[in-house]
Coordinates of C-alpha atoms and ligand atoms in Angstrom, one line a residue:
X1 CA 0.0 0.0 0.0
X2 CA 1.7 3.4 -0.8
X3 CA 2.0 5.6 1.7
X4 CA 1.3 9.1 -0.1
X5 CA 0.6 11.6 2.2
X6 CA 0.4 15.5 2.7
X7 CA 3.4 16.9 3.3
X8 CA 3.9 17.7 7.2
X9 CA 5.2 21.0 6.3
X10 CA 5.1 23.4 3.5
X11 CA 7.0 22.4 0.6
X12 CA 9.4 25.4 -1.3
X13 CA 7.6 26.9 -4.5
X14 CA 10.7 26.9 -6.4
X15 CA 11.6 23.0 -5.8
X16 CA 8.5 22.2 -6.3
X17 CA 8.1 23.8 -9.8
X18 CA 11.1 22.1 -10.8
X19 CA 9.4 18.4 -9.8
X20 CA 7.3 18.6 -11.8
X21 CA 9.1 19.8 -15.2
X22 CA 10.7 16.8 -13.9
X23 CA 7.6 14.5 -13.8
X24 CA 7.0 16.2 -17.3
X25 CA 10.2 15.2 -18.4
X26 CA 8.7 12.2 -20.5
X27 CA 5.1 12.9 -21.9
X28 CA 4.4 12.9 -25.2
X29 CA 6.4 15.8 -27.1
X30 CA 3.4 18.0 -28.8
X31 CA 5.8 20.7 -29.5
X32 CA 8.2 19.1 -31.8
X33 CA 4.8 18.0 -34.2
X34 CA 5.3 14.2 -32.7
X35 CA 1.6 13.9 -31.5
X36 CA -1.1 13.5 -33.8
X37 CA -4.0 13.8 -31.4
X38 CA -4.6 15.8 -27.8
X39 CA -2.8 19.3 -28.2
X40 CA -3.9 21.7 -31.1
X41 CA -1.2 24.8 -30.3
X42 CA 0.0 27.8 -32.1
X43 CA 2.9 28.0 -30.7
X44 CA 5.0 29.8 -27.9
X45 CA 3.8 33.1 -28.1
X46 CA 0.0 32.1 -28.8
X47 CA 0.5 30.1 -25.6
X48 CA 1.6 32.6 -23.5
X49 CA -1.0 35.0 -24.3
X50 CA -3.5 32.6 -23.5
X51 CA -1.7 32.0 -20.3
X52 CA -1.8 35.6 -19.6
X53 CA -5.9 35.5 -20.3
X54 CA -6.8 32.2 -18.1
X55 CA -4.4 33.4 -15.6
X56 CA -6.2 36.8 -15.5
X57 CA -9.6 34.9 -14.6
X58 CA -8.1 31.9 -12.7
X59 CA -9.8 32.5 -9.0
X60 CA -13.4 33.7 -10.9
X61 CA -16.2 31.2 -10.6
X62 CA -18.4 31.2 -13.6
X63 CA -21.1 29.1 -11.0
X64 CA -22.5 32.7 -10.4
X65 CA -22.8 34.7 -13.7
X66 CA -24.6 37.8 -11.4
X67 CA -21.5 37.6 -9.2
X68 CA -18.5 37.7 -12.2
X69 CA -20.3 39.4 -14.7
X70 CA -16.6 39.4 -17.1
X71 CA -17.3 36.1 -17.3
X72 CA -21.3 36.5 -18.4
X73 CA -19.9 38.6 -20.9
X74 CA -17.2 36.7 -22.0
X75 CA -19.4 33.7 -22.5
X76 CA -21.9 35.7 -24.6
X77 CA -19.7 36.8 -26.1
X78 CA -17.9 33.6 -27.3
X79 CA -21.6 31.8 -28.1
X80 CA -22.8 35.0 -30.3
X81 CA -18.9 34.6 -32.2
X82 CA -19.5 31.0 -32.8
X83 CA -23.5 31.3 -33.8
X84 CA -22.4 34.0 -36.1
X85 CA -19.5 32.1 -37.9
X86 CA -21.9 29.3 -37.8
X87 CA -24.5 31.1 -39.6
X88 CA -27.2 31.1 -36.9
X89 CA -29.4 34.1 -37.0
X90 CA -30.3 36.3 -33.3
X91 CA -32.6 33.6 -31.9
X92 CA -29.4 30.8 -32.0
X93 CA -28.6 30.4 -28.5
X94 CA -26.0 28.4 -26.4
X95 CA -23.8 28.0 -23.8
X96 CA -20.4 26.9 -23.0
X97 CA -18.8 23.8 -21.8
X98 CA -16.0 22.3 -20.4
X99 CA -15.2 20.4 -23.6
X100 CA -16.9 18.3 -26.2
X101 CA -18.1 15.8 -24.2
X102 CA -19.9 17.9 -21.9
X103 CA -21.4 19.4 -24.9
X104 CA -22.3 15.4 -26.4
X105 CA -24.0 14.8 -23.2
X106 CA -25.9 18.0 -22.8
X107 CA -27.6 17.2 -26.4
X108 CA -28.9 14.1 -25.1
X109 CA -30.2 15.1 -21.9
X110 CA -31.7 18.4 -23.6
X111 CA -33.7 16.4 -26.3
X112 CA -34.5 13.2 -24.1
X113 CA -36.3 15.8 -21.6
X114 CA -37.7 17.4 -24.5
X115 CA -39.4 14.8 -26.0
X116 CA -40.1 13.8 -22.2
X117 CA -41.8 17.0 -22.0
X118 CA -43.9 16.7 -25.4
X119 CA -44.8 12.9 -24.6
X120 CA -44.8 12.4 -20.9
X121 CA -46.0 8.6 -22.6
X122 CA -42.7 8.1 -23.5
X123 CA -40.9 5.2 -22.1
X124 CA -38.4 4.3 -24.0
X125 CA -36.3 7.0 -26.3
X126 CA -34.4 6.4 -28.7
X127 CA -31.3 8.4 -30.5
X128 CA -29.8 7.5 -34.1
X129 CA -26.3 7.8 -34.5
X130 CA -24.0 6.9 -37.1
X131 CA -21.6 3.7 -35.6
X132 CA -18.7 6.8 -36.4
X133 CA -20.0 8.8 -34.1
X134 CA -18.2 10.0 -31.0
X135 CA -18.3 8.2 -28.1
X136 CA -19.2 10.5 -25.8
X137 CA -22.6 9.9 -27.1
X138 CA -22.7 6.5 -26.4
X139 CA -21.3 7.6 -22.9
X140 CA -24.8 9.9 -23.0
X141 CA -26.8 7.3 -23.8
X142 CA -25.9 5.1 -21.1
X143 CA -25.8 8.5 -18.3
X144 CA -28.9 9.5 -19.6
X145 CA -30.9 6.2 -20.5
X146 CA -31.4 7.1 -24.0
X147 CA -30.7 3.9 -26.2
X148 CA -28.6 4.4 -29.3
X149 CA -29.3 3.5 -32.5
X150 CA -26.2 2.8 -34.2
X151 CA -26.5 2.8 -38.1
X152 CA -23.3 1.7 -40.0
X153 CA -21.1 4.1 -42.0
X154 CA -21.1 3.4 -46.0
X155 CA -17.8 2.7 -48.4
X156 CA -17.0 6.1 -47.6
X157 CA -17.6 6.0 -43.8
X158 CA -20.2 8.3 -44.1
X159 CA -23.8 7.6 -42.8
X160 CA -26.7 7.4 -45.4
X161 CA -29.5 9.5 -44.9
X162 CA -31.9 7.0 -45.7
X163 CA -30.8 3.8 -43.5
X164 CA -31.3 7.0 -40.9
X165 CA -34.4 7.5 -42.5
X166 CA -35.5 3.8 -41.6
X167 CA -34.5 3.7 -38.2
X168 CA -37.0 6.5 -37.1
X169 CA -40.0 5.5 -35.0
X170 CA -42.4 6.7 -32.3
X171 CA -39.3 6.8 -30.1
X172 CA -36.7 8.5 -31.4
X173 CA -35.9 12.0 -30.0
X174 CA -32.9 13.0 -31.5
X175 CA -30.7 12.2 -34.8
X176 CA -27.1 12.9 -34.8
X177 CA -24.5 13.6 -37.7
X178 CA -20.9 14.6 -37.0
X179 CA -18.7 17.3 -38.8
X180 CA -16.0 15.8 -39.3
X181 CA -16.2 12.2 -37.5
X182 CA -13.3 11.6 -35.0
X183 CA -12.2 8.2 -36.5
X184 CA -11.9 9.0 -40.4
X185 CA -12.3 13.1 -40.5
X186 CA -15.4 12.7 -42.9
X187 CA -18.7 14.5 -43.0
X188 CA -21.9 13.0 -42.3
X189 CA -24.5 14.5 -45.2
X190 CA -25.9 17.1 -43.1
X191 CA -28.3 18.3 -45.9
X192 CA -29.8 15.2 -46.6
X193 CA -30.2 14.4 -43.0
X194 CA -31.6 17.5 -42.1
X195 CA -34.2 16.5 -44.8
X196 CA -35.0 13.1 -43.0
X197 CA -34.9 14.8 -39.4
X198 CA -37.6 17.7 -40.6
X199 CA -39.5 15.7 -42.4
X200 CA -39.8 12.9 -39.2
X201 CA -40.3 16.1 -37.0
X202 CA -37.0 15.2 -34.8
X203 CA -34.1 17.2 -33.9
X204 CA -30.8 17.0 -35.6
X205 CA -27.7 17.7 -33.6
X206 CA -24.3 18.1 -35.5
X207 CA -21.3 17.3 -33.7
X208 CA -18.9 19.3 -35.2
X209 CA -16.5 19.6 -32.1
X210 CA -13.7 18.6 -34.5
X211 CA -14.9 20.8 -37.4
X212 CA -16.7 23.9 -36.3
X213 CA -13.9 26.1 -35.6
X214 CA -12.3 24.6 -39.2
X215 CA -14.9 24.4 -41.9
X216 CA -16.0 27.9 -41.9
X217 CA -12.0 28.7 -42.6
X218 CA -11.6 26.0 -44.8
X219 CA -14.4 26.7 -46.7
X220 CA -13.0 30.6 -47.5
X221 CA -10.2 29.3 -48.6
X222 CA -12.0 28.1 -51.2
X223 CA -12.3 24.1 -50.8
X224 CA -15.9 22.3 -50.9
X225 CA -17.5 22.2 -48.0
X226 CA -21.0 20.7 -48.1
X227 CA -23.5 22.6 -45.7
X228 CA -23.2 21.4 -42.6
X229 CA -23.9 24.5 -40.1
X230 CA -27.5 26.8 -39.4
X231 CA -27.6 27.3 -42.9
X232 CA -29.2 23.6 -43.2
X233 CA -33.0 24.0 -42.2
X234 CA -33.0 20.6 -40.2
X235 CA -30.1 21.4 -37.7
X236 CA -31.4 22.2 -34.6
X237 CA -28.5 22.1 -32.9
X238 CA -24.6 22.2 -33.2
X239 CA -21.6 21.8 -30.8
X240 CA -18.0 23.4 -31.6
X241 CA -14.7 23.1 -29.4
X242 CA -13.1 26.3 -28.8
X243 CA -10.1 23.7 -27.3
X244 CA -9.5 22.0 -30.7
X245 CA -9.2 24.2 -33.9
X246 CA -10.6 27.1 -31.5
X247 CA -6.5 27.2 -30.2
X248 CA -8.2 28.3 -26.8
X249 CA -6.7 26.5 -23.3
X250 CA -7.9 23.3 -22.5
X251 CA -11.7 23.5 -20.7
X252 CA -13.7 25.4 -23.3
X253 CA -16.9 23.9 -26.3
X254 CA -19.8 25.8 -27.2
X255 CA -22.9 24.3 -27.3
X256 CA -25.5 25.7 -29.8
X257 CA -29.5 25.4 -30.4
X258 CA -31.7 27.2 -32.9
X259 CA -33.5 28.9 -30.8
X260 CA -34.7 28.8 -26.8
X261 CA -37.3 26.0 -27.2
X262 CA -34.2 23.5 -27.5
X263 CA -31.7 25.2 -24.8
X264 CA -34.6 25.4 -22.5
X265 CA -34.8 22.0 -21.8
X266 CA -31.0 21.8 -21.4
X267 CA -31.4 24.0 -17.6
X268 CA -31.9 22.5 -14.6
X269 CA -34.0 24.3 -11.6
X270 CA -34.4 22.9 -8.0
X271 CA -36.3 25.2 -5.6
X272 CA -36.7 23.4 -2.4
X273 CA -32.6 23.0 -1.7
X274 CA -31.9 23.9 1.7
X275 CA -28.8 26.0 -0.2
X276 CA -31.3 28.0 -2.3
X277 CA -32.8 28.0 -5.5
X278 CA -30.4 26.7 -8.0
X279 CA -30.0 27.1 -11.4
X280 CA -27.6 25.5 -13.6
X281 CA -27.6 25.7 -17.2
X282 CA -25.1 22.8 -18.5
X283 CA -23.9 19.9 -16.2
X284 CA -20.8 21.6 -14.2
X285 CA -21.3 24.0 -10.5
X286 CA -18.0 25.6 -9.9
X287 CA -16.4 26.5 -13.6
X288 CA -13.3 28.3 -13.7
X289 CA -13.4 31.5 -15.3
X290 CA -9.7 30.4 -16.6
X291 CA -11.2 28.6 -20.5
X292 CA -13.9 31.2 -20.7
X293 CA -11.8 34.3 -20.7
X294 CA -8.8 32.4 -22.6
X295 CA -11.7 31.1 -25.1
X296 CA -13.2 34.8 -26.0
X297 CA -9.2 36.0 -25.7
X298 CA -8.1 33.6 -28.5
X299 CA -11.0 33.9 -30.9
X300 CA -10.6 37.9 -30.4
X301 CA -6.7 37.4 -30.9
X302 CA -7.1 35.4 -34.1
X303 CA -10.0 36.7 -35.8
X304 CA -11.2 35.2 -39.2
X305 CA -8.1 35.9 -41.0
X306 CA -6.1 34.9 -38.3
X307 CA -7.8 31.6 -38.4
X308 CA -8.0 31.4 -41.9
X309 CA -4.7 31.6 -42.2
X310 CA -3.8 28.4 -39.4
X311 CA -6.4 26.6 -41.7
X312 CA -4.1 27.2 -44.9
X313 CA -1.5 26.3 -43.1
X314 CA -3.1 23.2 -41.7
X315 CA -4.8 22.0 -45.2
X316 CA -1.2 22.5 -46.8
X317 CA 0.3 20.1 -44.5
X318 CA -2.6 17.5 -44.7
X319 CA -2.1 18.0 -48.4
X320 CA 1.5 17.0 -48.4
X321 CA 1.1 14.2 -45.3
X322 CA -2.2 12.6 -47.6
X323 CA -0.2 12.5 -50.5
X324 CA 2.8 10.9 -48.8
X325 CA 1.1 8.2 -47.5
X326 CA -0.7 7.2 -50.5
X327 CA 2.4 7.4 -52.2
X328 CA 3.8 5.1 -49.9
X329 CA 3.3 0.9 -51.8
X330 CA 0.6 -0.6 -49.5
X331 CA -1.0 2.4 -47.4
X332 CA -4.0 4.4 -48.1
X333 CA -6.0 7.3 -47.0
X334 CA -9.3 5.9 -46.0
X335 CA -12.4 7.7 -47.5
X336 CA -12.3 11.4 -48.8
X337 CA -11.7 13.2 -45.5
X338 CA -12.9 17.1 -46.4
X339 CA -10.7 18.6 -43.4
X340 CA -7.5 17.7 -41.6
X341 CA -8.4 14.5 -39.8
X342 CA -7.7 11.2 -41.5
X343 CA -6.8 7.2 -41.2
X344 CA -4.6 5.7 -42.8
X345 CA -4.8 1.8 -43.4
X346 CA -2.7 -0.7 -45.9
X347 CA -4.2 -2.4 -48.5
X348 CA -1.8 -5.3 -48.1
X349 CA -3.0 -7.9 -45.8
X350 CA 0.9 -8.9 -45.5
X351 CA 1.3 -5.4 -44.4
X352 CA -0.2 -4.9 -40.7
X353 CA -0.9 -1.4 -39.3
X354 CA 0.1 -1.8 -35.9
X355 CA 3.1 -3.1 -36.5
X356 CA 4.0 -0.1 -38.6
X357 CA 2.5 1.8 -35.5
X358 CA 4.8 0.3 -33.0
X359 CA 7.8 1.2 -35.0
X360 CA 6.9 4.8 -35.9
X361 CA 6.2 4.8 -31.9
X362 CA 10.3 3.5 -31.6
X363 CA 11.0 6.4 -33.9
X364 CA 9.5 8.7 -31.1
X365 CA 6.0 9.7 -33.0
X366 CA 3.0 9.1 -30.9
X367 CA 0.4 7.5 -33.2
X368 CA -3.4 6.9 -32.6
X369 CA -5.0 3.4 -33.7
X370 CA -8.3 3.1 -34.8
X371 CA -9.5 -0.8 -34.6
X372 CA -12.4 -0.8 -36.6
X373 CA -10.6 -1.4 -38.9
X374 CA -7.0 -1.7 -38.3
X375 CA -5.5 1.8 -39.1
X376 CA -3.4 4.6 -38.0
X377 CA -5.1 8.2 -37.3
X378 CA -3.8 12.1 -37.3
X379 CA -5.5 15.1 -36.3
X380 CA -3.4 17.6 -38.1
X381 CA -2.6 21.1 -36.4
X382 CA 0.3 23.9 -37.9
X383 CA 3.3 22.6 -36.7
X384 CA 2.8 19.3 -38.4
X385 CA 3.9 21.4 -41.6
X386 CA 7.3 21.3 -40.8
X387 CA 7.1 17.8 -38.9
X388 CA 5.8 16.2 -42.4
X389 CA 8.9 15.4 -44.6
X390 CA 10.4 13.8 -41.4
X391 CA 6.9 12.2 -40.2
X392 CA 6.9 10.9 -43.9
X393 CA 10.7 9.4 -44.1
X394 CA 10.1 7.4 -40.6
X395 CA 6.9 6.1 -42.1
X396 CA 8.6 4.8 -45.4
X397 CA 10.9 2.9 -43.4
X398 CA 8.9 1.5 -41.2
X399 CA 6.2 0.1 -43.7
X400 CA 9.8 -1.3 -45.1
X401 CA 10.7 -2.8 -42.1
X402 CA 7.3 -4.1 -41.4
X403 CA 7.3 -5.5 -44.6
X404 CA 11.2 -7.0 -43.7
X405 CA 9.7 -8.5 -40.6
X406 CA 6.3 -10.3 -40.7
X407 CA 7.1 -12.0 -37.4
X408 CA 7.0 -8.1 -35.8
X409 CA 2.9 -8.8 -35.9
X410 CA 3.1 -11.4 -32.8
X411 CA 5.1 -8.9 -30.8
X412 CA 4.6 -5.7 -28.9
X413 CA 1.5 -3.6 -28.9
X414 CA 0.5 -4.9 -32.3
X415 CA -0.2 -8.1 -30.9
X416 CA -2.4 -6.4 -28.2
X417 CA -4.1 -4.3 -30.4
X418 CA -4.6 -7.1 -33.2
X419 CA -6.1 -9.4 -30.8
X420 CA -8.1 -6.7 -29.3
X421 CA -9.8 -6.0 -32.5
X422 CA -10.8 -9.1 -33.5
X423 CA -11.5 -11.1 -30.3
X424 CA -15.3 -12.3 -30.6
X425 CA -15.6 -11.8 -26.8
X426 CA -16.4 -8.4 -26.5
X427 CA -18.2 -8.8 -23.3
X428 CA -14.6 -10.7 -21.7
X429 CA -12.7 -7.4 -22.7
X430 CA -15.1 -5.1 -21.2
X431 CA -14.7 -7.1 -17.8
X432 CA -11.0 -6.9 -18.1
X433 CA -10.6 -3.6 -19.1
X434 CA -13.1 -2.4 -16.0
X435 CA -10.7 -4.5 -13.7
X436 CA -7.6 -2.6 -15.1
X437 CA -9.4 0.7 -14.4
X438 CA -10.0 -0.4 -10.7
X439 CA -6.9 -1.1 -10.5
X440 CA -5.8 2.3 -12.2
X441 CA -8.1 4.3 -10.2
X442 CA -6.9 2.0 -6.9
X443 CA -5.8 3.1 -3.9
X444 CA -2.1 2.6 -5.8
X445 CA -2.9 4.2 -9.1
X446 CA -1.0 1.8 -10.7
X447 CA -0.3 2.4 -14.3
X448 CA -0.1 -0.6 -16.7
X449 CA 2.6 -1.4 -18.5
X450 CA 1.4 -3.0 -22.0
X451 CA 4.5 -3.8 -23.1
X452 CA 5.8 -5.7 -20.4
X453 CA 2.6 -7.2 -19.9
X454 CA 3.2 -8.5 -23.5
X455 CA 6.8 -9.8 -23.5
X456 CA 6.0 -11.8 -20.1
X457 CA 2.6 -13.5 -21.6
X458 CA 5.1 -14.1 -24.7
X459 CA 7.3 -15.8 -22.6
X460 CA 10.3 -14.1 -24.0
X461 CA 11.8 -12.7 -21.0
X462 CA 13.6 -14.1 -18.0
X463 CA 11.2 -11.7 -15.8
X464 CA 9.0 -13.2 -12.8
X465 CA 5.6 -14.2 -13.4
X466 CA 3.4 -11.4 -14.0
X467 CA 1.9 -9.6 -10.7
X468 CA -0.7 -7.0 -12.1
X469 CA -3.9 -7.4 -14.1
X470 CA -3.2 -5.5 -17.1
X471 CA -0.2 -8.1 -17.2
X472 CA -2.5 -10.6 -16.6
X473 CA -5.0 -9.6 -19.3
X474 CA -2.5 -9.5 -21.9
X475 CA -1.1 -12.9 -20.9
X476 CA -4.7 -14.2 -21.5
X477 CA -5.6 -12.9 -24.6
X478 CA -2.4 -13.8 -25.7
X479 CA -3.1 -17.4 -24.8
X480 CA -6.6 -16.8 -26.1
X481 CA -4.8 -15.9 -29.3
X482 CA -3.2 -18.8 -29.8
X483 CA -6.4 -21.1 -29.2
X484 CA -8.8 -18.9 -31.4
X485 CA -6.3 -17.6 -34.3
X486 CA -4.2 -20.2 -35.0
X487 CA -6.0 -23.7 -33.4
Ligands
PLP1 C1 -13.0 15.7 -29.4 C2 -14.3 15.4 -29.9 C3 -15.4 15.2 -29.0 C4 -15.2 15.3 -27.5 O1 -14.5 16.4 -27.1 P1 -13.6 16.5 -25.8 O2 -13.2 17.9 -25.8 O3 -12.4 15.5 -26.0 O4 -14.4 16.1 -24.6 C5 -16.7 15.0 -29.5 N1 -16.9 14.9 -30.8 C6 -15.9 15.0 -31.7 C7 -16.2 14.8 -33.1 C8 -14.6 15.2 -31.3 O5 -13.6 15.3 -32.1

């Protein structure tokens, strides 16, 4: 049992400080363009500034708007910016969020207890989302007891408008579309959908977390951009992260509905608390005024041709990091991604993609995996211009060497992840995983270590038998493996 404790006494600022840089000393390194995914930054200066603005607000509690009125103001201010570039005329209202997932799980409360509220009769609601949609809705289907209707993505990992179409009944409250999707940057066909929802007399919420501080940009520079925003007569509702293509701090999404029919029903009132009457109008009490001033700071900072230009910059590098890959014998871009998200797969079935992502991860990129199917993902951001001709040489030689070294497949994370994806016991995994969280979350807050848990279950190392359960997990579906795969 670790013994972590309190200090007894007070601890000096300055050695502090340096512990942690120290702790730091060896995440992921966003700054030299080697993460595809989590940090979306413009650089030192940028930074700084928006330092400067969430420090400015750090202490401020946005839990009482009457009390820090900056931050009312700010967050009007941020919500009329984003309705605006959105195309949303005055009556488009909205609030902000501590992120996209709050924003994914206000939707589905919001239209579950707005249908609730049209047909108390209502037992069982139902949402339709494409299977590409983010999980944070299936995370608000399960919070909120909505249950979701998963409809498959098409050759082009797009949902079709009419398998949506079929899947309406007397129980569905809400259809959702995303702008890009997380998994392969593509558009859902907001038009068409928003045909379907008005016609069926549902909502339509587009997640464009990912895309709404990117299309608009992307779309004056000139590329196609199919409607996706306001502009679409269906869309009741849209979400944007200030904290993705936004380059605001971490903490800050908007949250947008046509008009206050729709936000009404996202607010909460109790009257009889002991406390007082509360009112909350997303799901957080205490906010930090920190994201909210940063947020209206960056947007003001960057305005649309500051923006526009980071989106020229960002569609040149995807332009030259798309190409590349394809370009590359055996890898592809999957689908037609409109933005600067994509997957990348091979088209080799001698050529695995977690084994190519193991060794760009040995060449010091951090990579994301999708599983379904077996691919490599990038969420492209400005510095990744100057990272691409490097990003590009690592991943020629390592298709070569993955190519050299079939046997690379059975090792490593690649034999985690490939058994992962296509182990028929889903239910198994679920109980695993769960366990390794407990143990995460524990009273030790253990982290597990994949790779070792790997090599033991492999049997190639001289270490002792395997203490932990993530250890234990990947010895068994490594055994599991062997009896399914190969028996
Ligand atoms: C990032 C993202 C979310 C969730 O946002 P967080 O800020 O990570 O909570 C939701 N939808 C899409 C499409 C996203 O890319």
């Amino acid at each position: 049992m670790n013994t972590i404790r309190i200090p007894e006494t007070s601890q000096n600022h300055k050695s502090l400080l340096e512990q942690m840089q120290h702790y730091g000393q060896d995440d992921a390194d966003w700054r030299g363009g080697r993460t595809w995914s989590l940090v979306y930054s413009l650089g030192e200066e940028h930074t700084q500034f928006l330092k400067e603005a969430h420090g400015m607000f750090f202490s401020e509690n946005a839990l009482n708007p009457l009390a820090f009125k900056s931050l009312k103001r700010f967050e009007s201010e941020v919500v009329r910016m984003t309705a605006s570039m959105l195309h949303g005329d005055e009556n488009v209202v909205g609030t902000m969020t501590a992120g996209g997932t709050e924003s994914c799980l206000l939707a589905v409360k919001t239209y579950r207890d707005r249908a609730r509220a049209q047909r108390p009769w209502l037992r069982n609601p139902e949402m339709i989302v494409p299977e590409s949609i983010h999980v944070a809705f299936e995370k608000g289907a399960h919070y909120f007891g909505v249950k979701p209707v998963r409809v498959p993505v098409d050759a082009n990992y797009r949902v079709s408008a009419d398998a949506v179409r079929k899947r309406v009944n007397r129980n569905t409250v809400l259809i959702v579309g995303s702008t890009p999707s997380y998994p392969f940057g593509v558009m859902d066909p907001i038009a068409e959908l928003g045909a379907v929802a008005q016609q069926a007399g549902v909502p339509l919420h587009v997640d464009a977390c990912l895309g709404g501080f990117m299309l608009p940009f992307v779309e004056r520079l000139g590329h196609t951009v199919p409607p996706f925003d306001f502009r679409v007569p269906g869309v009741t509702s849209i979400a944007a992260d200030v904290h993705k293509y936004g380059y605001s701090a971490k903490g800050a999404s908007v949250v947008l509905y046509r008009n206050m029919d729709y936000l009404k029903h996202q607010f909460f009132v109790y009257t009889e608390w002991p406390g007082g009457i509360f009112i909350s109008p997303a799901l957080l009490g205490t906010r930090s005024g920190g994201p909210i001033a940063a947020a209206w700071a960056a947007m003001q900072a960057l305005g649309v041709n500051g923006y526009t230009e980071q989106a020229r910059i960002v569609m040149e590098a995807t332009r030259k990091l798309t190409e590349g890959i394809a370009a590359i014998p055996g890898l592809k871009i999957l689908g037609a991604p409109e933005m600067s998200v994509f997957a990348y797969a091979s088209e080799d079935p001698a050529l695995r993609m977690y084994v190519v992502g193991d060794l760009m991860e040995k060449k010091g990129w951090h990579v994301d995996r999708l599983q379904k199917p077996e691919a490599l993902h990038a969420m492209v951001t400005p510095g990744h211009l100057d990272a691409a001709d490097a990003f590009l040489g690592d991943l020629r030689a390592a298709v070569q060497e993955a190519r050299a070294n079939p046997n690379l497949a059975e090792q490593g994370n690649a034999a985690m992840y490939g058994i992962m994806a296509e182990l028929p016991m889903r239910g198994m995994i679920k109980k695993n995983v769960l366990k390794i969280m407990e143990q995460m979350y524990g009273p030790d807050g253990v982290m597990p270590d994949f790779d070792t848990a790997v090599a033991n279950a492999d049997g190639d190392t001289g270490a002792p038998p395997p203490q932990d359960f993530a250890v234990k997990l990947a010895g068994l579906v490594v055994k599991l493996k062997r009896r399914f795969m190969k028996g």
